[in-house]
Each structure stands twice: as C-alpha cells, then as structure tokens.
Amino acid sequence: MYTEHLLMRSWWVLALRGLAAIAFGVIALALPGVTVLSLLTVFAVYALLGGGASIVGAFSNRKHGGDWWALLLLGICGLAVGILTIIYPLLTTFALIVMIGVNALISGVFDIVLAIRLRKAIQGEWLLVLNAIISIVFGILILAFPAAGTFALVWMIGVYALLTGILLLSLAWRAYKLKKDGAFGSGAGRPAV
C-alpha cells in the first residue's frame, strides 16, 4: 500500500506540523493579551509553515505514487489561508474567526481521509482520527460562536493547537519508529487478528 510508505517516508511532515502547532499554542497561551493583529501574524506563520511542510512532503513523495495529493491539498489550503491573512491584515475579528474555523474543518477532513487510508497499514491511525475530530469540533465551535471574546478565542486556539500538535508528534514518532524498525510495508505495524 502506498499510503503507509508515504506516512513513513514523510514522518517529518507530521512532526513539523506538530511542532508548529505546539509553538503556536504556547505563544497563544503564554501571551493571552496579544492583539488580534499579533494573533493574525502568528496564525499566518503557523499556516504557512504547516502548509509549506505539507507541500514539500507531497512533492518529495509524488514519484512513489499513492496519496501524495491529499498532502498537497492540505498544504495548499494552509498556504492559501496564511497568504490571505498576510495580504489582508486588517480583516475584522469575525473574518479571522471564520478563516481559523474553516482551516480547522478542512484540515480535519483531510486528516480523516488519510486516517481511513492508513487504518489497515499501521497501528496508531486513531491518533490522526482523534486529531481530525478535535479539528472539526474546534472548527464548528469557532464558526458557531464567532462573537466570542478575543481572550476566549486566544485560549481556545491555544488549547486546540497544543492538542493537535501533541497528537501529530505522537503519530510522527510512530511512523518514524516503523520506518526505523524496517516495518515498511510489512504489515508489522498492525498486530495479527
């Protein structure tokens, strides 16, 4: 199966996404009084880093076939949101909330697609599913309550980023160990039933 090969070769993409999310979450929680413009800048950097890492991972794995396109679409979405945030820094708080909510929903959907493809390949795909569920729930909450105060929004974003970052790093570690242990495509990541 090409999907597990993609995951094991690109474990570092998940790790970079996780580290970027954790850094973003720590900044948001450590500095809850930041202005919306500062939050926009930090979010733009987070979206650009995550999107860029996903695109690089997709292109470095496209010659191997498989599901590299899902990683590419995830990267394009992240880059687009980051670029729009930079180009229009004076958007209202409502527009910021919508962009963050939509980004979380789209990321969650693509993570579910990837997890479904991985369910037979490795153990630990539930981490990606859990990350996807957290992303989708976060996106729905943000879109359902856009009038929430900036302080509450900063805390929600910080917690969301920390949770997804930890889950992505956990999945990256599992993929790295599988690659290192030579379980590449052998089905060794999944116990026999």
PDB file of C-alpha atoms in Angstrom:
ATOM      1  CA  MET A   1       0.000   0.000   0.000  1.00  0.00           C
ATOM      2  CA  TYR A   2       1.386   3.395  -0.943  1.00  0.00           C
ATOM      3  CA  THR A   3      -0.213   5.257   1.961  1.00  0.00           C
ATOM      4  CA  GLU A   4       1.904   3.665   4.693  1.00  0.00           C
ATOM      5  CA  HIS A   5       5.025   4.252   2.585  1.00  0.00           C
ATOM      6  CA  LEU A   6       4.048   7.914   2.271  1.00  0.00           C
ATOM      7  CA  LEU A   7       3.468   8.184   6.013  1.00  0.00           C
ATOM      8  CA  MET A   8       6.737   6.505   6.959  1.00  0.00           C
ATOM      9  CA  ARG A   9       8.808   8.476   4.436  1.00  0.00           C
ATOM     10  CA  SER A  10       7.119  11.722   5.461  1.00  0.00           C
ATOM     11  CA  TRP A  11       7.007  11.290   9.236  1.00  0.00           C
ATOM     12  CA  TRP A  12       8.909  14.568   9.431  1.00  0.00           C
ATOM     13  CA  VAL A  13       5.965  16.412   7.792  1.00  0.00           C
ATOM     14  CA  LEU A  14       3.729  15.325  10.664  1.00  0.00           C
ATOM     15  CA  ALA A  15       6.471  16.275  13.120  1.00  0.00           C
ATOM     16  CA  LEU A  16       6.853  19.764  11.604  1.00  0.00           C
ATOM     17  CA  ARG A  17       3.081  20.264  11.635  1.00  0.00           C
ATOM     18  CA  GLY A  18       3.029  19.148  15.273  1.00  0.00           C
ATOM     19  CA  LEU A  19       5.918  21.389  16.311  1.00  0.00           C
ATOM     20  CA  ALA A  20       4.400  24.394  14.519  1.00  0.00           C
ATOM     21  CA  ALA A  21       1.068  23.760  16.239  1.00  0.00           C
ATOM     22  CA  ILE A  22       2.682  23.415  19.674  1.00  0.00           C
ATOM     23  CA  ALA A  23       4.743  26.593  19.194  1.00  0.00           C
ATOM     24  CA  PHE A  24       1.629  28.460  18.093  1.00  0.00           C
ATOM     25  CA  GLY A  25      -0.342  27.105  21.067  1.00  0.00           C
ATOM     26  CA  VAL A  26       2.346  28.023  23.594  1.00  0.00           C
ATOM     27  CA  ILE A  27       2.583  31.567  22.226  1.00  0.00           C
ATOM     28  CA  ALA A  28      -1.198  31.969  22.275  1.00  0.00           C
ATOM     29  CA  LEU A  29      -1.497  30.702  25.874  1.00  0.00           C
ATOM     30  CA  ALA A  30       1.589  32.493  27.199  1.00  0.00           C
ATOM     31  CA  LEU A  31       0.508  35.837  25.766  1.00  0.00           C
ATOM     32  CA  PRO A  32      -3.307  35.852  26.032  1.00  0.00           C
ATOM     33  CA  GLY A  33      -3.421  39.620  25.910  1.00  0.00           C
ATOM     34  CA  VAL A  34      -1.984  39.809  22.411  1.00  0.00           C
ATOM     35  CA  THR A  35      -3.841  41.938  19.973  1.00  0.00           C
ATOM     36  CA  VAL A  36      -5.829  40.428  17.159  1.00  0.00           C
ATOM     37  CA  LEU A  37      -3.240  41.743  14.696  1.00  0.00           C
ATOM     38  CA  SER A  38      -0.449  39.941  16.558  1.00  0.00           C
ATOM     39  CA  LEU A  39      -2.564  36.805  16.636  1.00  0.00           C
ATOM     40  CA  LEU A  40      -3.112  37.171  12.898  1.00  0.00           C
ATOM     41  CA  THR A  41       0.644  37.326  12.325  1.00  0.00           C
ATOM     42  CA  VAL A  42       1.342  34.279  14.472  1.00  0.00           C
ATOM     43  CA  PHE A  43      -1.511  32.375  12.819  1.00  0.00           C
ATOM     44  CA  ALA A  44      -0.242  33.320   9.341  1.00  0.00           C
ATOM     45  CA  VAL A  45       3.232  31.995  10.187  1.00  0.00           C
ATOM     46  CA  TYR A  46       1.697  28.785  11.589  1.00  0.00           C
ATOM     47  CA  ALA A  47      -0.442  28.260   8.474  1.00  0.00           C
ATOM     48  CA  LEU A  48       2.479  28.987   6.130  1.00  0.00           C
ATOM     49  CA  LEU A  49       4.866  26.641   7.975  1.00  0.00           C
ATOM     50  CA  GLY A  50       2.340  23.820   8.145  1.00  0.00           C
ATOM     51  CA  GLY A  51       1.254  24.320   4.537  1.00  0.00           C
ATOM     52  CA  GLY A  52       4.810  24.572   3.263  1.00  0.00           C
ATOM     53  CA  ALA A  53       5.880  21.405   5.092  1.00  0.00           C
ATOM     54  CA  SER A  54       2.919  19.508   3.657  1.00  0.00           C
ATOM     55  CA  ILE A  55       3.614  20.687   0.100  1.00  0.00           C
ATOM     56  CA  VAL A  56       7.312  19.782   0.327  1.00  0.00           C
ATOM     57  CA  GLY A  57       6.350  16.359   1.681  1.00  0.00           C
ATOM     58  CA  ALA A  58       3.825  15.842  -1.119  1.00  0.00           C
ATOM     59  CA  PHE A  59       6.258  16.736  -3.894  1.00  0.00           C
ATOM     60  CA  SER A  60       9.067  14.688  -2.399  1.00  0.00           C
ATOM     61  CA  ASN A  61       6.769  11.643  -2.436  1.00  0.00           C
ATOM     62  CA  ARG A  62       4.807  12.091  -5.658  1.00  0.00           C
ATOM     63  CA  LYS A  63       7.042   9.824  -7.717  1.00  0.00           C
ATOM     64  CA  HIS A  64       6.208   6.987  -5.325  1.00  0.00           C
ATOM     65  CA  GLY A  65       2.502   7.170  -6.230  1.00  0.00           C
ATOM     66  CA  GLY A  66      -0.203   6.806  -3.636  1.00  0.00           C
ATOM     67  CA  ASP A  67      -1.943   9.547  -1.726  1.00  0.00           C
ATOM     68  CA  TRP A  68       0.556  12.372  -2.054  1.00  0.00           C
ATOM     69  CA  TRP A  69      -2.273  14.526  -3.460  1.00  0.00           C
ATOM     70  CA  ALA A  70      -4.033  14.677  -0.054  1.00  0.00           C
ATOM     71  CA  LEU A  71      -0.862  16.078   1.494  1.00  0.00           C
ATOM     72  CA  LEU A  72      -0.588  18.560  -1.388  1.00  0.00           C
ATOM     73  CA  LEU A  73      -4.190  19.772  -0.938  1.00  0.00           C
ATOM     74  CA  LEU A  74      -3.662  20.157   2.803  1.00  0.00           C
ATOM     75  CA  GLY A  75      -0.527  22.208   2.111  1.00  0.00           C
ATOM     76  CA  ILE A  76      -2.233  24.408  -0.478  1.00  0.00           C
ATOM     77  CA  CYS A  77      -5.067  25.099   1.969  1.00  0.00           C
ATOM     78  CA  GLY A  78      -2.602  26.085   4.708  1.00  0.00           C
ATOM     79  CA  LEU A  79      -0.587  28.319   2.368  1.00  0.00           C
ATOM     80  CA  ALA A  80      -3.722  29.981   0.993  1.00  0.00           C
ATOM     81  CA  VAL A  81      -5.011  30.799   4.474  1.00  0.00           C
ATOM     82  CA  GLY A  82      -1.580  32.089   5.543  1.00  0.00           C
ATOM     83  CA  ILE A  83      -1.194  34.281   2.446  1.00  0.00           C
ATOM     84  CA  LEU A  84      -4.728  35.702   2.757  1.00  0.00           C
ATOM     85  CA  THR A  85      -4.018  36.512   6.387  1.00  0.00           C
ATOM     86  CA  ILE A  86      -0.860  38.436   5.403  1.00  0.00           C
ATOM     87  CA  ILE A  87      -2.441  40.269   2.455  1.00  0.00           C
ATOM     88  CA  TYR A  88      -5.485  41.414   4.445  1.00  0.00           C
ATOM     89  CA  PRO A  89      -4.165  42.008   7.988  1.00  0.00           C
ATOM     90  CA  LEU A  90      -6.926  44.437   8.927  1.00  0.00           C
ATOM     91  CA  LEU A  91      -9.777  41.992   8.424  1.00  0.00           C
ATOM     92  CA  THR A  92     -12.306  42.057  11.199  1.00  0.00           C
ATOM     93  CA  THR A  93     -12.135  39.656  14.096  1.00  0.00           C
ATOM     94  CA  PHE A  94     -15.093  37.873  12.556  1.00  0.00           C
ATOM     95  CA  ALA A  95     -13.171  37.192   9.342  1.00  0.00           C
ATOM     96  CA  LEU A  96     -10.229  35.890  11.380  1.00  0.00           C
ATOM     97  CA  ILE A  97     -12.518  33.566  13.277  1.00  0.00           C
ATOM     98  CA  VAL A  98     -14.063  32.278  10.049  1.00  0.00           C
ATOM     99  CA  MET A  99     -10.629  31.664   8.468  1.00  0.00           C
ATOM    100  CA  ILE A 100      -9.415  29.773  11.524  1.00  0.00           C
ATOM    101  CA  GLY A 101     -12.628  27.750  11.736  1.00  0.00           C
ATOM    102  CA  VAL A 102     -12.612  26.849   8.037  1.00  0.00           C
ATOM    103  CA  ASN A 103      -8.919  25.913   8.189  1.00  0.00           C
ATOM    104  CA  ALA A 104      -9.600  23.602  11.147  1.00  0.00           C
ATOM    105  CA  LEU A 105     -12.558  21.973   9.349  1.00  0.00           C
ATOM    106  CA  ILE A 106     -10.620  21.393   6.121  1.00  0.00           C
ATOM    107  CA  SER A 107      -7.568  20.066   7.993  1.00  0.00           C
ATOM    108  CA  GLY A 108      -9.822  17.710   9.938  1.00  0.00           C
ATOM    109  CA  VAL A 109     -11.494  16.367   6.808  1.00  0.00           C
ATOM    110  CA  PHE A 110      -8.160  15.700   5.071  1.00  0.00           C
ATOM    111  CA  ASP A 111      -6.785  14.054   8.210  1.00  0.00           C
ATOM    112  CA  ILE A 112      -9.833  11.731   8.269  1.00  0.00           C
ATOM    113  CA  VAL A 113      -9.214  10.816   4.616  1.00  0.00           C
ATOM    114  CA  LEU A 114      -5.597   9.990   5.423  1.00  0.00           C
ATOM    115  CA  ALA A 115      -6.546   8.031   8.569  1.00  0.00           C
ATOM    116  CA  ILE A 116      -9.064   5.917   6.632  1.00  0.00           C
ATOM    117  CA  ARG A 117      -6.364   5.062   4.117  1.00  0.00           C
ATOM    118  CA  LEU A 118      -3.985   4.136   6.958  1.00  0.00           C
ATOM    119  CA  ARG A 119      -6.354   2.053   9.102  1.00  0.00           C
ATOM    120  CA  LYS A 120      -5.136  -1.258   7.688  1.00  0.00           C
ATOM    121  CA  ALA A 121      -1.499  -0.249   7.363  1.00  0.00           C
ATOM    122  CA  ILE A 122      -0.317   0.816  10.807  1.00  0.00           C
ATOM    123  CA  GLN A 123      -1.324   0.863  14.387  1.00  0.00           C
ATOM    124  CA  GLY A 124      -1.925   4.365  15.682  1.00  0.00           C
ATOM    125  CA  GLU A 125      -4.140   5.762  12.939  1.00  0.00           C
ATOM    126  CA  TRP A 126      -6.560   6.586  15.749  1.00  0.00           C
ATOM    127  CA  LEU A 127      -4.232   9.468  16.670  1.00  0.00           C
ATOM    128  CA  LEU A 128      -4.880  11.031  13.276  1.00  0.00           C
ATOM    129  CA  VAL A 129      -8.625  10.361  13.650  1.00  0.00           C
ATOM    130  CA  LEU A 130      -8.599  11.971  17.101  1.00  0.00           C
ATOM    131  CA  ASN A 131      -6.675  14.938  15.694  1.00  0.00           C
ATOM    132  CA  ALA A 132      -9.253  15.211  12.885  1.00  0.00           C
ATOM    133  CA  ILE A 133     -12.177  15.078  15.331  1.00  0.00           C
ATOM    134  CA  ILE A 134     -10.597  17.764  17.510  1.00  0.00           C
ATOM    135  CA  SER A 135     -10.009  19.924  14.413  1.00  0.00           C
ATOM    136  CA  ILE A 136     -13.577  19.502  13.171  1.00  0.00           C
ATOM    137  CA  VAL A 137     -15.143  20.141  16.594  1.00  0.00           C
ATOM    138  CA  PHE A 138     -12.914  23.195  17.030  1.00  0.00           C
ATOM    139  CA  GLY A 139     -13.878  24.491  13.567  1.00  0.00           C
ATOM    140  CA  ILE A 140     -17.588  24.002  14.277  1.00  0.00           C
ATOM    141  CA  LEU A 141     -17.334  25.741  17.673  1.00  0.00           C
ATOM    142  CA  ILE A 142     -15.441  28.678  16.193  1.00  0.00           C
ATOM    143  CA  LEU A 143     -17.965  29.073  13.364  1.00  0.00           C
ATOM    144  CA  ALA A 144     -20.962  28.617  15.696  1.00  0.00           C
ATOM    145  CA  PHE A 145     -19.783  31.236  18.216  1.00  0.00           C
ATOM    146  CA  PRO A 146     -17.921  33.911  16.238  1.00  0.00           C
ATOM    147  CA  ALA A 147     -18.821  36.641  18.687  1.00  0.00           C
ATOM    148  CA  ALA A 148     -16.761  35.034  21.471  1.00  0.00           C
ATOM    149  CA  GLY A 149     -14.355  37.434  23.074  1.00  0.00           C
ATOM    150  CA  THR A 150     -10.817  37.743  21.798  1.00  0.00           C
ATOM    151  CA  PHE A 151      -9.405  36.476  25.090  1.00  0.00           C
ATOM    152  CA  ALA A 152     -11.567  33.350  24.964  1.00  0.00           C
ATOM    153  CA  LEU A 153     -10.650  32.877  21.311  1.00  0.00           C
ATOM    154  CA  VAL A 154      -6.932  33.063  22.112  1.00  0.00           C
ATOM    155  CA  TRP A 155      -7.321  30.380  24.783  1.00  0.00           C
ATOM    156  CA  MET A 156      -9.429  28.131  22.539  1.00  0.00           C
ATOM    157  CA  ILE A 157      -6.917  28.449  19.724  1.00  0.00           C
ATOM    158  CA  GLY A 158      -4.001  27.798  22.068  1.00  0.00           C
ATOM    159  CA  VAL A 159      -5.541  24.640  23.524  1.00  0.00           C
ATOM    160  CA  TYR A 160      -6.555  23.416  20.060  1.00  0.00           C
ATOM    161  CA  ALA A 161      -3.044  23.964  18.694  1.00  0.00           C
ATOM    162  CA  LEU A 162      -1.400  22.201  21.654  1.00  0.00           C
ATOM    163  CA  LEU A 163      -3.708  19.175  21.430  1.00  0.00           C
ATOM    164  CA  THR A 164      -3.295  18.741  17.679  1.00  0.00           C
ATOM    165  CA  GLY A 165       0.450  19.344  17.928  1.00  0.00           C
ATOM    166  CA  ILE A 166       0.859  16.626  20.564  1.00  0.00           C
ATOM    167  CA  LEU A 167      -1.236  14.170  18.549  1.00  0.00           C
ATOM    168  CA  LEU A 168       0.658  14.886  15.325  1.00  0.00           C
ATOM    169  CA  LEU A 169       4.020  14.481  17.077  1.00  0.00           C
ATOM    170  CA  SER A 170       2.831  11.159  18.536  1.00  0.00           C
ATOM    171  CA  LEU A 171       1.831   9.910  15.095  1.00  0.00           C
ATOM    172  CA  ALA A 172       5.116  11.161  13.595  1.00  0.00           C
ATOM    173  CA  TRP A 173       7.046   9.261  16.268  1.00  0.00           C
ATOM    174  CA  ARG A 174       5.114   6.057  15.493  1.00  0.00           C
ATOM    175  CA  ALA A 175       5.741   6.451  11.749  1.00  0.00           C
ATOM    176  CA  TYR A 176       9.433   7.169  12.366  1.00  0.00           C
ATOM    177  CA  LYS A 177       9.779   4.078  14.559  1.00  0.00           C
ATOM    178  CA  LEU A 178       8.072   1.920  11.923  1.00  0.00           C
ATOM    179  CA  LYS A 179      10.444   3.224   9.277  1.00  0.00           C
ATOM    180  CA  LYS A 180      13.461   2.783  11.543  1.00  0.00           C
ATOM    181  CA  ASP A 181      12.392  -0.743  12.564  1.00  0.00           C
ATOM    182  CA  GLY A 182      12.033  -1.744   8.915  1.00  0.00           C
ATOM    183  CA  ALA A 183       8.285  -2.322   9.113  1.00  0.00           C
ATOM    184  CA  PHE A 184       7.985  -0.567   5.764  1.00  0.00           C
ATOM    185  CA  GLY A 185       5.004  -2.233   4.103  1.00  0.00           C
ATOM    186  CA  SER A 186       5.420  -5.500   6.003  1.00  0.00           C
ATOM    187  CA  GLY A 187       2.222  -5.074   7.967  1.00  0.00           C
ATOM    188  CA  ALA A 188       4.333  -5.203  11.157  1.00  0.00           C
ATOM    189  CA  GLY A 189       2.700  -2.031  12.440  1.00  0.00           C
ATOM    190  CA  ARG A 190      -0.635  -3.800  12.856  1.00  0.00           C
ATOM    191  CA  PRO A 191      -0.996  -6.854  15.094  1.00  0.00           C
ATOM    192  CA  ALA A 192      -2.355 -10.034  13.529  1.00  0.00           C
ATOM    193  CA  VAL A 193      -6.046 -10.665  14.154  1.00  0.00           C
TER     194      VAL A 193
END
